Coordinates of C-alpha atoms in Angstrom, one line a residue:
M1 CA 18.1 -4.4 -10.2
E2 CA 16.8 -2.0 -7.4
S3 CA 19.1 -2.1 -4.6
Q4 CA 17.8 -4.2 -1.6
K5 CA 17.8 -2.8 1.9
I6 CA 19.4 -5.1 4.6
L7 CA 19.4 -4.7 8.6
I8 CA 21.9 -6.3 10.6
I9 CA 21.6 -6.5 14.0
D10 CA 24.4 -8.5 16.0
D11 CA 26.7 -7.4 19.4
N12 CA 29.5 -8.2 17.4
N13 CA 31.0 -6.0 15.4
E14 CA 33.3 -8.1 13.9
N15 CA 30.4 -10.3 12.8
I16 CA 28.8 -7.2 11.5
K17 CA 31.8 -6.2 9.4
V18 CA 32.1 -9.8 7.9
A19 CA 28.4 -9.9 6.9
A20 CA 28.3 -6.2 5.5
N21 CA 31.3 -6.6 3.5
I22 CA 29.7 -9.8 1.4
I23 CA 26.3 -8.3 1.1
K24 CA 27.5 -4.9 0.2
A25 CA 29.5 -6.6 -2.4
D26 CA 25.9 -7.6 -4.1
N27 CA 24.8 -3.9 -4.3
N28 CA 22.7 -4.4 -1.6
I29 CA 22.0 -1.3 1.0
V30 CA 23.0 -2.4 4.6
W31 CA 22.1 -0.9 8.1
A32 CA 24.1 -2.1 11.1
T33 CA 23.7 -1.6 14.8
L34 CA 25.1 -3.3 17.8
N35 CA 21.9 -2.7 19.9
V36 CA 18.5 -5.0 19.2
K37 CA 16.5 -2.3 21.0
E38 CA 17.9 0.5 18.5
G39 CA 17.3 -2.3 15.4
I40 CA 14.0 -2.9 16.3
K41 CA 13.1 1.0 16.1
I42 CA 15.5 1.2 12.7
A43 CA 13.1 -1.7 11.2
E44 CA 10.4 0.3 12.1
M45 CA 11.4 3.4 10.6
K46 CA 13.3 2.3 7.6
S47 CA 11.4 -1.0 6.6
P48 CA 14.1 -3.0 5.3
D49 CA 13.7 -5.8 2.6
L50 CA 15.3 -8.3 5.1
I51 CA 16.9 -8.6 8.5
L52 CA 20.0 -10.7 9.6
L53 CA 19.7 -10.9 13.4
D54 CA 22.2 -12.6 16.1
V55 CA 20.5 -14.9 18.4
Q56 CA 22.5 -14.5 21.4
M57 CA 22.8 -11.0 22.5
P58 CA 22.4 -9.1 26.1
I59 CA 19.4 -7.3 27.5
M60 CA 17.3 -9.3 24.7
D61 CA 18.2 -12.5 22.5
G62 CA 17.3 -13.2 19.0
Y63 CA 14.1 -14.9 19.6
E64 CA 12.7 -12.4 21.9
A65 CA 13.4 -9.6 19.4
C66 CA 12.1 -11.5 16.5
S67 CA 8.8 -11.9 18.1
I68 CA 8.8 -8.7 18.9
L69 CA 9.3 -7.4 15.3
K70 CA 6.5 -10.1 14.1
S71 CA 4.0 -8.5 16.9
K72 CA 4.3 -4.8 15.5
E73 CA 2.5 -3.7 12.2
A74 CA 5.4 -1.8 10.8
T75 CA 7.8 -4.9 10.9
K76 CA 5.4 -7.8 10.9
E77 CA 6.0 -8.8 7.6
I78 CA 9.8 -8.2 7.2
P79 CA 11.9 -11.5 6.8
V80 CA 14.2 -12.3 9.6
M81 CA 16.8 -14.5 9.1
F82 CA 18.7 -15.5 12.3
M83 CA 22.8 -15.9 12.4
T84 CA 23.9 -18.2 15.0
A85 CA 26.4 -20.4 16.2
R86 CA 23.7 -23.0 17.9
T87 CA 22.8 -25.7 15.3
D88 CA 21.1 -28.0 17.6
D89 CA 17.5 -29.1 16.4
E90 CA 15.8 -27.3 19.7
S91 CA 17.4 -23.9 18.8
I92 CA 16.5 -24.3 15.1
H93 CA 13.0 -24.8 16.1
K94 CA 13.0 -21.9 18.8
A95 CA 14.1 -19.8 15.7
Y96 CA 11.2 -20.5 13.3
Q97 CA 8.8 -20.7 16.4
A98 CA 9.7 -17.2 16.9
G99 CA 8.8 -16.1 13.3
A100 CA 12.2 -16.3 11.3
V101 CA 12.2 -17.5 7.9
D102 CA 15.7 -19.0 7.7
Y103 CA 18.9 -18.8 9.7
I104 CA 22.7 -19.3 8.7
T105 CA 25.4 -20.7 10.9
K106 CA 28.5 -19.0 12.2
P107 CA 31.1 -18.7 11.3
I108 CA 29.5 -17.3 8.1
K109 CA 30.5 -18.3 4.7
K110 CA 30.3 -16.0 1.9
M111 CA 28.5 -18.2 -0.8
E112 CA 25.8 -19.5 1.5
L113 CA 24.9 -16.0 3.1
L114 CA 24.7 -14.9 -0.5
A115 CA 22.4 -17.9 -1.5
R116 CA 20.2 -17.5 1.5
V117 CA 19.9 -13.8 1.3
H118 CA 19.0 -14.1 -2.4
T119 CA 16.4 -16.7 -1.6
Q120 CA 14.8 -14.6 1.0
L121 CA 14.6 -11.6 -1.0
K122 CA 13.4 -13.1 -4.1
L123 CA 10.5 -15.0 -1.8
S124 CA 9.7 -11.6 -0.1
G125 CA 9.4 -9.8 -3.4
M126 CA 7.1 -12.3 -4.8
I127 CA 4.8 -12.0 -1.2
K128 CA 4.8 -8.3 -1.8
C129 CA 3.6 -8.5 -5.7
L130 CA 0.9 -11.1 -4.9
K131 CA -0.7 -9.1 -1.6
K132 CA -0.5 -5.9 -4.2
A133 CA -2.2 -7.8 -6.5
S134 CA -4.9 -9.0 -4.3
V135 CA -5.9 -5.2 -3.6
T136 CA -5.3 -3.8 -6.9
D137 CA -7.6 -3.6 -10.0
G138 CA -5.4 -5.2 -13.0
L139 CA -6.2 -2.5 -15.7
T140 CA -6.3 1.3 -14.0
K141 CA -3.9 -0.2 -10.9
L142 CA -5.7 1.7 -8.5
Y143 CA -7.3 -0.3 -5.5
N144 CA -10.1 -2.7 -6.1
H145 CA -13.6 -2.8 -4.7
K146 CA -12.6 -4.8 -1.9
K147 CA -9.8 -2.7 -0.6
I148 CA -11.4 0.8 -1.5
L149 CA -13.9 -0.2 1.1
E150 CA -11.7 -1.7 3.5
L151 CA -10.0 1.6 3.5
L152 CA -13.2 3.5 3.2
N153 CA -14.2 1.9 6.8
L154 CA -11.2 2.8 8.3
E155 CA -11.3 6.3 7.5
I156 CA -14.7 6.1 9.0
D157 CA -13.6 4.8 12.2
R158 CA -10.8 7.1 12.4
A159 CA -13.2 10.1 11.9
K160 CA -15.4 9.0 14.5
R161 CA -12.5 8.3 17.3
Y162 CA -10.9 11.7 16.8
K163 CA -14.1 14.2 15.5
R164 CA -12.5 14.7 11.9
D165 CA -14.3 15.0 8.6
V166 CA -14.3 12.3 5.7
S167 CA -15.9 13.0 2.6
I168 CA -16.1 10.7 -0.5
M169 CA -17.1 11.1 -4.2
M170 CA -18.4 8.3 -6.5
L171 CA -17.7 9.7 -10.3
D172 CA -18.7 7.6 -13.2
I173 CA -18.0 8.3 -16.7
D174 CA -20.5 9.8 -19.1
H175 CA -22.0 7.5 -22.0
F176 CA -19.0 5.4 -21.8
K177 CA -20.9 2.1 -23.6
R178 CA -20.9 4.8 -26.5
V179 CA -17.0 4.8 -26.1
N180 CA -16.9 1.2 -26.3
D181 CA -19.3 0.6 -28.9
D182 CA -17.3 3.3 -31.2
Y183 CA -14.4 3.0 -30.8
G184 CA -13.8 -0.6 -29.6
H185 CA -12.9 -1.9 -26.0
V186 CA -9.0 -1.3 -26.3
V187 CA -10.0 2.5 -26.5
G188 CA -12.1 2.1 -23.4
D189 CA -9.7 0.6 -21.5
T190 CA -7.2 3.2 -22.6
V191 CA -9.6 5.9 -21.6
L192 CA -9.9 4.2 -17.9
E193 CA -6.3 3.8 -17.5
R194 CA -5.5 7.4 -18.3
L195 CA -8.8 8.9 -16.3
A196 CA -7.4 6.8 -13.5
F197 CA -3.7 8.6 -14.0
V198 CA -5.3 12.1 -14.0
I199 CA -7.6 11.4 -10.8
K200 CA -4.4 10.3 -8.9
Q201 CA -2.9 13.5 -10.2
Q202 CA -5.5 15.8 -8.9
I203 CA -6.1 14.5 -5.7
R204 CA -3.7 14.8 -2.4
D205 CA -1.4 12.0 -1.4
L206 CA -3.6 11.1 1.4
D207 CA -6.6 10.7 -0.2
M208 CA -7.4 7.5 -1.9
V209 CA -9.0 6.3 -5.3
G210 CA -10.4 2.8 -6.3
R211 CA -12.2 1.6 -8.9
Y212 CA -15.6 0.8 -7.4
G213 CA -17.0 -1.2 -10.7
G214 CA -17.0 -0.7 -14.4
E215 CA -16.4 2.9 -15.3
E216 CA -17.2 4.1 -11.5
F217 CA -14.4 5.2 -9.2
L218 CA -14.8 6.0 -5.7
I219 CA -12.4 8.9 -3.7
I220 CA -12.0 9.0 -0.2
F221 CA -11.5 12.6 1.1
P222 CA -9.9 12.4 4.7
E223 CA -10.2 15.4 6.9
I224 CA -12.0 17.9 4.6
N225 CA -15.8 18.5 4.5
Q226 CA -17.9 18.0 1.5
S227 CA -17.7 21.5 0.5
Q228 CA -14.2 21.2 0.0
A229 CA -14.5 17.9 -1.4
Y230 CA -17.0 19.3 -4.0
Q231 CA -14.3 21.7 -5.3
V232 CA -11.7 19.3 -6.0
A233 CA -14.2 17.0 -7.6
E234 CA -15.1 20.4 -9.9
R235 CA -11.4 20.7 -10.7
L236 CA -11.3 17.3 -11.7
R237 CA -14.5 17.4 -13.7
K238 CA -12.9 20.5 -15.8
T239 CA -9.6 18.8 -16.1
V240 CA -11.4 15.6 -17.7
E241 CA -13.4 17.7 -19.8
A242 CA -10.3 18.9 -21.5
L243 CA -8.8 15.8 -22.0
I244 CA -8.5 14.7 -25.8
F245 CA -7.6 11.0 -26.8
D246 CA -6.7 9.4 -29.9
D247 CA -9.4 10.4 -33.1
G248 CA -10.3 13.3 -31.4
L249 CA -12.1 11.6 -28.8
T250 CA -13.5 13.2 -25.5
I251 CA -14.9 12.1 -22.5
T252 CA -16.9 14.0 -19.5
I253 CA -17.7 12.4 -15.9
S254 CA -20.3 13.0 -13.4
G255 CA -20.0 12.8 -9.8
G256 CA -21.3 12.6 -6.5
V257 CA -20.1 13.9 -3.2
A258 CA -21.3 13.5 0.6
E259 CA -20.0 14.0 4.0
Y260 CA -19.8 11.5 6.6
S261 CA -22.4 12.0 9.4
D262 CA -22.5 9.1 11.8
E263 CA -24.1 6.5 9.7
K264 CA -23.3 3.1 8.3
T265 CA -21.0 2.7 5.6
E266 CA -23.4 1.5 3.3
H267 CA -25.8 4.4 3.9
F268 CA -22.7 6.9 3.5
I269 CA -21.7 5.4 0.1
K270 CA -25.7 5.8 -0.9
K271 CA -25.4 9.4 -0.3
A272 CA -22.5 10.0 -2.4
D273 CA -24.4 7.7 -5.2
D274 CA -27.6 9.2 -4.9
N275 CA -26.2 12.8 -5.8
L276 CA -24.4 11.1 -8.7
Y277 CA -27.7 9.6 -9.9
K278 CA -29.0 13.4 -9.6
A279 CA -26.0 14.6 -11.8
K280 CA -26.6 11.8 -14.7
N281 CA -30.3 12.7 -14.6
S282 CA -30.0 16.3 -14.9
G283 CA -27.8 16.9 -17.7
R284 CA -24.4 15.0 -16.5
N285 CA -21.1 16.4 -16.7
K286 CA -21.7 18.0 -13.4
I287 CA -21.1 17.4 -9.7
I288 CA -23.6 17.3 -7.2
S289 CA -23.2 17.6 -3.5

């Protein structure tokens, strides 16, 4: 099982030692700090899987710290568990209002801490899986149609704000229906999966790709112009052309590239789609820019 990363924020060093020793014994990675402001910075930089947060601290109490963590984009999804000597209803209610998922009372008991930490890590993992599934295409593991459009809109906004280039490519597998008809849908699915893998290999880490629908894919190229995007697309086309599947099956792709020029998102996509249409209608296995 992969080690989980847990951040402890407490102004009492002895409390940190007790909690850390218990958690480390369960094969977890533990970061700790006595300074609440530093703890918030660590959470932003390292994205722990769980935060154990003391309530009574100088400068800023746990309630305020938790509210800050929940207000920041980088930390709002990290579950926070309070460690407190307070057991009155008002304090517990205040903890949940601040955004905590659970609390544990001091003095800390080993089995209780482990049980509560296990529960929160398990729940957090399940939520992450569900969120990932909601934006991922089940077959190719690429972004799904909804998510890739969301990302495109974000990139367009960024390009407009900072006066930077952004280009896209619409690509389609040539004669994919024949693959399904001649080899079966299992082979067709294999082709889609392998093509998705190859696309990821050929593009940069900051580029984004999603399954737009069927055998059609949309690739977003931040900060490069149409000519540069065309070069990437052409390299991808040649790589796909050289692939050999089982039974000697080969495939080709056609693509349309476009550069953003201050239009609506749907018009931007249509430019790339029109170029794809031209590529399909002028012999296939080519990129039109």
